Every structure is written in structure tokens, then in C-alpha cells.
Tab-separated table of C-alpha atoms in Angstrom:
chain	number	residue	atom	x	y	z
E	259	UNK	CA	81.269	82.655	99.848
E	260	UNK	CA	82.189	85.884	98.370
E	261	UNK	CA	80.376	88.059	100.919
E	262	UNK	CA	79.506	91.421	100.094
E	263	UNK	CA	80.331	92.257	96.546
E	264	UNK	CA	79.848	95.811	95.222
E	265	UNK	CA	80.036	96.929	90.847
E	266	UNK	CA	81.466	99.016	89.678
E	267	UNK	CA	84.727	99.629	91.624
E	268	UNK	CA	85.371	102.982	90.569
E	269	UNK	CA	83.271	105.254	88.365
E	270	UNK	CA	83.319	109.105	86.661
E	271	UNK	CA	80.500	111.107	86.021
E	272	UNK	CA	79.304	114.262	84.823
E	273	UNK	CA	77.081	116.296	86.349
E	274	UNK	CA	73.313	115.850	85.995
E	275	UNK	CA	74.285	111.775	84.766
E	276	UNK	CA	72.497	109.396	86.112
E	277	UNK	CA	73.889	105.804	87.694
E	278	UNK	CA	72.913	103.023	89.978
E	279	UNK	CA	75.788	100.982	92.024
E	280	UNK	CA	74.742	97.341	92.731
E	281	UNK	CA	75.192	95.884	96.197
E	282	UNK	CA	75.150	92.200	96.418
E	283	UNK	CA	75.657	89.514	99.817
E	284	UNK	CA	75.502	85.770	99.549
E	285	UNK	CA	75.481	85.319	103.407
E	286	UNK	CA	71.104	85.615	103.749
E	287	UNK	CA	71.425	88.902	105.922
E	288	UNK	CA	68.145	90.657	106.598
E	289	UNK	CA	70.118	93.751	106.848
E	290	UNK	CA	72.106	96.065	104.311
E	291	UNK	CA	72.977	99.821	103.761
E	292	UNK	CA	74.470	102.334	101.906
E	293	UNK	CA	77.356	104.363	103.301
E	294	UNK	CA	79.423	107.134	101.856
E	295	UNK	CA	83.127	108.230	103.704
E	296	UNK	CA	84.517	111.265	102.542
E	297	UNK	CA	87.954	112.691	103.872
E	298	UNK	CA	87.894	113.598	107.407
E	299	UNK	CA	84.347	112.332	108.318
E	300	UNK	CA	83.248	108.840	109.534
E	301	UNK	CA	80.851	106.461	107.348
E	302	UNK	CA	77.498	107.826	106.838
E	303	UNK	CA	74.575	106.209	106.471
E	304	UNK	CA	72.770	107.050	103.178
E	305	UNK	CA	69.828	104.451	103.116
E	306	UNK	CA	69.215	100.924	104.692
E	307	UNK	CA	67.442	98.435	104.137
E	308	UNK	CA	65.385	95.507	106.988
E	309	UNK	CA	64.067	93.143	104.707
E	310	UNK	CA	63.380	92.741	100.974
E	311	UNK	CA	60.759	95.240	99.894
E	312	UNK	CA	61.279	97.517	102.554
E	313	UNK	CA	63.767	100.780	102.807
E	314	UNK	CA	64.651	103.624	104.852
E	315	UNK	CA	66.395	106.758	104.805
E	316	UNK	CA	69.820	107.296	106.826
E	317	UNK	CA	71.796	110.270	108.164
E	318	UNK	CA	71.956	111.881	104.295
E	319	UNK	CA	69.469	110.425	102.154
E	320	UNK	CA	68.760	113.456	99.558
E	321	UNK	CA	69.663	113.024	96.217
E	322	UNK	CA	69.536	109.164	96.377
E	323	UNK	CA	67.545	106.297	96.065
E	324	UNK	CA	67.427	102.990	96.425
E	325	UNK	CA	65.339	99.658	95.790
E	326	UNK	CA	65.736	96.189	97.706
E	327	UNK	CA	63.987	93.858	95.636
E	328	UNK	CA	65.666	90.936	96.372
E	329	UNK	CA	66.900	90.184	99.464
E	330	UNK	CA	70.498	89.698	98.104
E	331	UNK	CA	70.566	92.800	96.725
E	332	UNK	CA	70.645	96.575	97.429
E	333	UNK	CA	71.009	99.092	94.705
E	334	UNK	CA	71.808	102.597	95.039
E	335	UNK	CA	70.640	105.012	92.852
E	336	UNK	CA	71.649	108.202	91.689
E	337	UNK	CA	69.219	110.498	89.322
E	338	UNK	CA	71.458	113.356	88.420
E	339	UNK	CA	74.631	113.489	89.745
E	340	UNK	CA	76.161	116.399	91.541
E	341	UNK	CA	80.181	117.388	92.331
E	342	UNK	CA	78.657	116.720	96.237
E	343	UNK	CA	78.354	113.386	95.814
E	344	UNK	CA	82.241	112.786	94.768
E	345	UNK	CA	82.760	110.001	97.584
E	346	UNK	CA	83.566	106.424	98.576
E	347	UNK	CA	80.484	104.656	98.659
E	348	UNK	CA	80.466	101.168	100.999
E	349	UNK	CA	77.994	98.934	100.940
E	350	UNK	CA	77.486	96.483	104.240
E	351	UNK	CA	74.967	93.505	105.046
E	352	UNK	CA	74.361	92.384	108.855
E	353	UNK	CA	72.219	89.749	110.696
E	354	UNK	CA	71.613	89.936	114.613
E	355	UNK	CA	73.934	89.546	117.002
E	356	UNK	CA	72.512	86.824	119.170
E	357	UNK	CA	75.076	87.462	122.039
E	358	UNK	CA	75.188	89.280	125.083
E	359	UNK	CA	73.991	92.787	124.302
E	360	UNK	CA	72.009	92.628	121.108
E	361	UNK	CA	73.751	94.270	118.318
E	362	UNK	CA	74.334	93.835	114.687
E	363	UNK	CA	77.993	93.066	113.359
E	364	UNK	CA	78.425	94.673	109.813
E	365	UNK	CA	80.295	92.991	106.952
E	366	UNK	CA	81.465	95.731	104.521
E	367	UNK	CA	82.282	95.715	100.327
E	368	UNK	CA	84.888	97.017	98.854
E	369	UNK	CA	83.868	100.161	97.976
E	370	UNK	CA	82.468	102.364	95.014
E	371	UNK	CA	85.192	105.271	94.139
E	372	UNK	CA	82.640	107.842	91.968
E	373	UNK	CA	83.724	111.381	90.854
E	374	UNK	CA	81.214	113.104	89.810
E	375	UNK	CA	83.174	116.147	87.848
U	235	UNK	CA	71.484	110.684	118.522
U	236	UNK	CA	74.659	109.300	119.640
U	237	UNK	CA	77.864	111.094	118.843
U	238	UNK	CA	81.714	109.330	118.852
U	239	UNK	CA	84.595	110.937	119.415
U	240	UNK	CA	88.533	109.197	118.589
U	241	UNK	CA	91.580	109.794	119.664
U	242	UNK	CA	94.762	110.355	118.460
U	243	UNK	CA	93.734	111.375	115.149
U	244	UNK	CA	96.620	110.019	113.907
U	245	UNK	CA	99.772	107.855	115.478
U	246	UNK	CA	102.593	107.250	114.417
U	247	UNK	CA	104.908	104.041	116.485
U	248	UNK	CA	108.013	102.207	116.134
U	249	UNK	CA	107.543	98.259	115.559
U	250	UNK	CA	107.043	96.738	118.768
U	251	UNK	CA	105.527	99.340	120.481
U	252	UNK	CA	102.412	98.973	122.594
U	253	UNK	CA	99.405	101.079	121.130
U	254	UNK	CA	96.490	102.501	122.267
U	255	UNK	CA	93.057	104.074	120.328
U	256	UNK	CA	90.401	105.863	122.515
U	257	UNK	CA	86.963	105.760	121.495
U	258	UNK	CA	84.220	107.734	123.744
U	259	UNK	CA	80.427	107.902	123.062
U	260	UNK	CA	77.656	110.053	124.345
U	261	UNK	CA	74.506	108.094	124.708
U	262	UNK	CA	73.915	104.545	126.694
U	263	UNK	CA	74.752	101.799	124.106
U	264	UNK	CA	74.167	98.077	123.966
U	265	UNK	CA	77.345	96.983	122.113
U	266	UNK	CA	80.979	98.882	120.397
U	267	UNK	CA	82.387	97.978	117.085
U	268	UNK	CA	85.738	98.258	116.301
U	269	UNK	CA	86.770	97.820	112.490
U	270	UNK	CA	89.919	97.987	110.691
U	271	UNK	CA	89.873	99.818	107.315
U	272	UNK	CA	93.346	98.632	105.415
U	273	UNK	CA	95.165	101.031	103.043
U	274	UNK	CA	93.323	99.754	100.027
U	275	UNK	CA	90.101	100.743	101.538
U	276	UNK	CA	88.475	97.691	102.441
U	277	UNK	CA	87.052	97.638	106.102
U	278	UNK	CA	86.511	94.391	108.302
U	279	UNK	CA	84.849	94.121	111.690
U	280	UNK	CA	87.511	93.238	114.869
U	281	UNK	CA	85.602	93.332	117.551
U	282	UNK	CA	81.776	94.069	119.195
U	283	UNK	CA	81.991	93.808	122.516
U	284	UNK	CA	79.236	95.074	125.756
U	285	UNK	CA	81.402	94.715	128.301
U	286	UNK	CA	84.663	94.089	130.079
U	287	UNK	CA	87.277	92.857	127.409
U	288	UNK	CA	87.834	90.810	124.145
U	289	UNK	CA	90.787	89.547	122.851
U	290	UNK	CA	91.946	88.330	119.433
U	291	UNK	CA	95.524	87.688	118.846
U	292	UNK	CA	97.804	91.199	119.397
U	293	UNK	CA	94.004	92.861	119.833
U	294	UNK	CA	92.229	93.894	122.591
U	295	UNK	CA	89.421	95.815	123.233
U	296	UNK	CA	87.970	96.961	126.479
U	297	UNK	CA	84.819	99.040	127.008
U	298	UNK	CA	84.007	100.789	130.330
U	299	UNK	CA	79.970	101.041	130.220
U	300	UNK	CA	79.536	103.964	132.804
U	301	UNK	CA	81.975	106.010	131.312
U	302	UNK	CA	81.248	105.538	127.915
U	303	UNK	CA	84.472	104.534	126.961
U	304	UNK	CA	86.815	101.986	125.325
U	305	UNK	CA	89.975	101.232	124.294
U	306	UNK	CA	91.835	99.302	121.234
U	307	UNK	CA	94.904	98.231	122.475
U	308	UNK	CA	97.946	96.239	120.241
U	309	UNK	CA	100.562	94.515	121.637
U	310	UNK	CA	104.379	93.888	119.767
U	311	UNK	CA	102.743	96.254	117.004
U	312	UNK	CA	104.090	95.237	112.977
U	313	UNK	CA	104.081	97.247	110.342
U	314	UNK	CA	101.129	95.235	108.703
U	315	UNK	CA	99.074	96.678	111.373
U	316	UNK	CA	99.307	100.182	109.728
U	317	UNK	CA	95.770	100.766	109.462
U	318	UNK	CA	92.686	103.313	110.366
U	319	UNK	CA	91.193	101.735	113.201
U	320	UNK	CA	87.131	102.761	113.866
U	321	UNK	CA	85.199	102.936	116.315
U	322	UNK	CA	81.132	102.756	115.902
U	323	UNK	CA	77.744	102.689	118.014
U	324	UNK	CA	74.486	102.152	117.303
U	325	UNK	CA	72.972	105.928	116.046
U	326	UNK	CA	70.127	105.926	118.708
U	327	UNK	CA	68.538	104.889	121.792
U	328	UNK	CA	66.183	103.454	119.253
U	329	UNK	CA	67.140	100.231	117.274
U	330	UNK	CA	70.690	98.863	117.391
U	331	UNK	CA	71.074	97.957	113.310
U	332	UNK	CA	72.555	101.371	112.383
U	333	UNK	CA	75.933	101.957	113.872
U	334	UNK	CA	77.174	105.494	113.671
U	335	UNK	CA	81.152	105.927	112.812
U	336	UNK	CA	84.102	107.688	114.597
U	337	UNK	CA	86.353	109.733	112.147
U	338	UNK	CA	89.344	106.709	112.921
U	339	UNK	CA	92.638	106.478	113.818
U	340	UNK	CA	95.142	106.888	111.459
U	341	UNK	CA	98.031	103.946	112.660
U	342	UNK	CA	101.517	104.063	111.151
U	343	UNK	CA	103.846	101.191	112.334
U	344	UNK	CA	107.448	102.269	111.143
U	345	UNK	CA	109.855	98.976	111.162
């Protein structure tokens, strides 16, 4: 299984340039999102996704979208790009937890460099 | 909405040395992540534990519920475990499937 594969690896933009980053899981996780980690801050959550068909916005949505339609895969959109959005983008899949304590254990790609100049 | 705070920011041991990564939340949670993000970038998920204390090799990772508190703790530390080590919860009281992130712990293993 490859897991959570994410294209491209590292991307640079100009601003107002449009792009979409491609999120893909082999593992049949309900579950995926859209993070971005910039220096000095923890993950954020940009958009997720529960099922196939369905999305929902995270801690900074604006400025992105995104579509979910197939269940394997999550894309992230950008429609014009700002100098903001310079970041390391992660993408991550997740199923429940069926232990003690109901959570949801994350499995991460490797990460989207953009630089949006 | 929950908020996590880490400490030390950043640590810096000798190889061998026991460590220990604080990680302290502010709302009632159902489970703690740990996850290890490697110099390269790529992140991987050590531990989710409720209560009491996990092990997994040199790892462990306790969690103190009424507190709101836990601990990553690695024995005969190695270089290789130079790392950022983070620490997430879920982001509300409502729905555990979004986690919200600590700003890690930057771990430096010197041979």
C-alpha cells in the first residue's frame, strides 16, 4: 500500500495563478483533510472531508477550495494565489478509532512545499 | 475550542539521555496524539492514547485526564530520534475527527 500520496512535491507560483494539489489514500478511509504548517505554528486545518461528496471548512478555509469526488481522493484548490499562502501543505486520511475512547488516528503525506512569490 | 500548549520549545540532549515533552490541553478530550515529524518533513502517528500509559519500544506516553496533561518520554535517546515531536487533540467538545496541533518540540540528540 502506498498510503497517502500527495502531487506535486514542491511547487512556485505567481501571484493571482491558479493550482490544485491532489491528495490520494489507498487505505478506504472515510476521512481526509487539508492542512497547512507554517514556521512557528502547529498544522491547521484548511478543509476536510467525511465521505465522498461531502466537505467542510476548517480553522482557515478562505481562499481555498476543495472537491471530494471520489472517496480516494481530496483535491485542494487554489483560484488565485496569494504570497499568504507560501506554506507546507499536508494532506492526511483517517478511519475510526474503534478503541477505548473513540478517536480518529491520522495518517499524513508527504507534503506540498508551494511559494507563491 | 480546545487550545495545546508544548513544552520545551526546543531540547537539545546528549545520546543516552532520558527525555521528556509536555503537552497540556484546555478542554475535556476523549483521546491524545502524539506524532513524530522527521527532518525531511514527513509526519507519522506514535501514539493515541485515553488514559494511563502506552509504550512502544524507547516511547512512552502517559496522559493524566484530570489535569489535562501528558507526557512523551524516551529512554537511552539516539541521535535518529532527532525529531519535532507533536502533540494534538480533537478541536472541540464536538466531534473527535479534527485534531488540533501543538507548535512541537524541537529534539536534538547530539552523539
Amino acid at each position: 500500500n502506498a498510503g497517502v500520496t500527495q502531487t506535486p512535491k514542491f511547487r512556485v507560483l505567481k501571484t493571482g495563478q491558479s493550482m490544485t494539489l491532489l491528495c490520494a489514500q489507498d487505505m478506504n478511509h472515510e476521512y481526509m483533510y487539508w492542512y497547512r504548517q507554517d514556521p512557528g505554528m502547529g498544522l491547521r486545518l484548511i478543509h476536510y472531508s467525511v465521505g465522498e461528496g461531502t466537505t467542510a471548512k476548517g480553522e482557515v478555509p478562505d481562499g481555498y477550495n476543495v472537491s471530494r469526488l471520489k472517496k480516494q481522493n481530496f483535491l485542494l484548490g487554489l483560484e488565485s494565489a496569494a504570497p499568504s499562502q507560501t506554506s507546507v501543505y499536508f494532506c492526511a486520511s483517517s478511519t475510526l478509532y474503534s478503541g477505548t475512547g473513540a478517536s480518529y488516528e491520522q495518517y499524513f503525506g508527504p507534503g506540498t512545499r508551494l511559494t507563491v512569490t | 475550542k480546545n487550545e495545546v500548549e508544548q513544552s520545551p520549545q526546543n531540547l537539545t540532549a546528549q545520546e543516552g539521555e532520558f527525555i521528556t515533552i509536555n503537552c497540556s490541553y484546555s478542554v475535556g478530550i476523549s483521546a491524545l496524539h502524539w506524532l513524530q515529524q522527521h527532518p525531511g518533513g514527513g509526519i507519522v502517528s506514535l501514539f493515541m492514547l485515553s488514559s494511563g500509559k502506552k509504550k512502544h519500544g524507547r516511547l512512552i506516553a502517559t496522559i493524566n485526564i484530570q489535569e489535562k496533561h501528558s507526557s512523551l518520554h524516551i529512554t537511552a535517546s539516539h541521535p535518529r530520534d532527532s525529531a519535532v515531536y507533536i502533540c494534538a487533540v480533537p478541536l472541540s467538545n464536538f466531534g473527535n475527527e479534527k485534531l488540533t496541533f501543538g507548535t512541537g518540540t524541537r529534539l536534538t540528540i547530539i552523539p
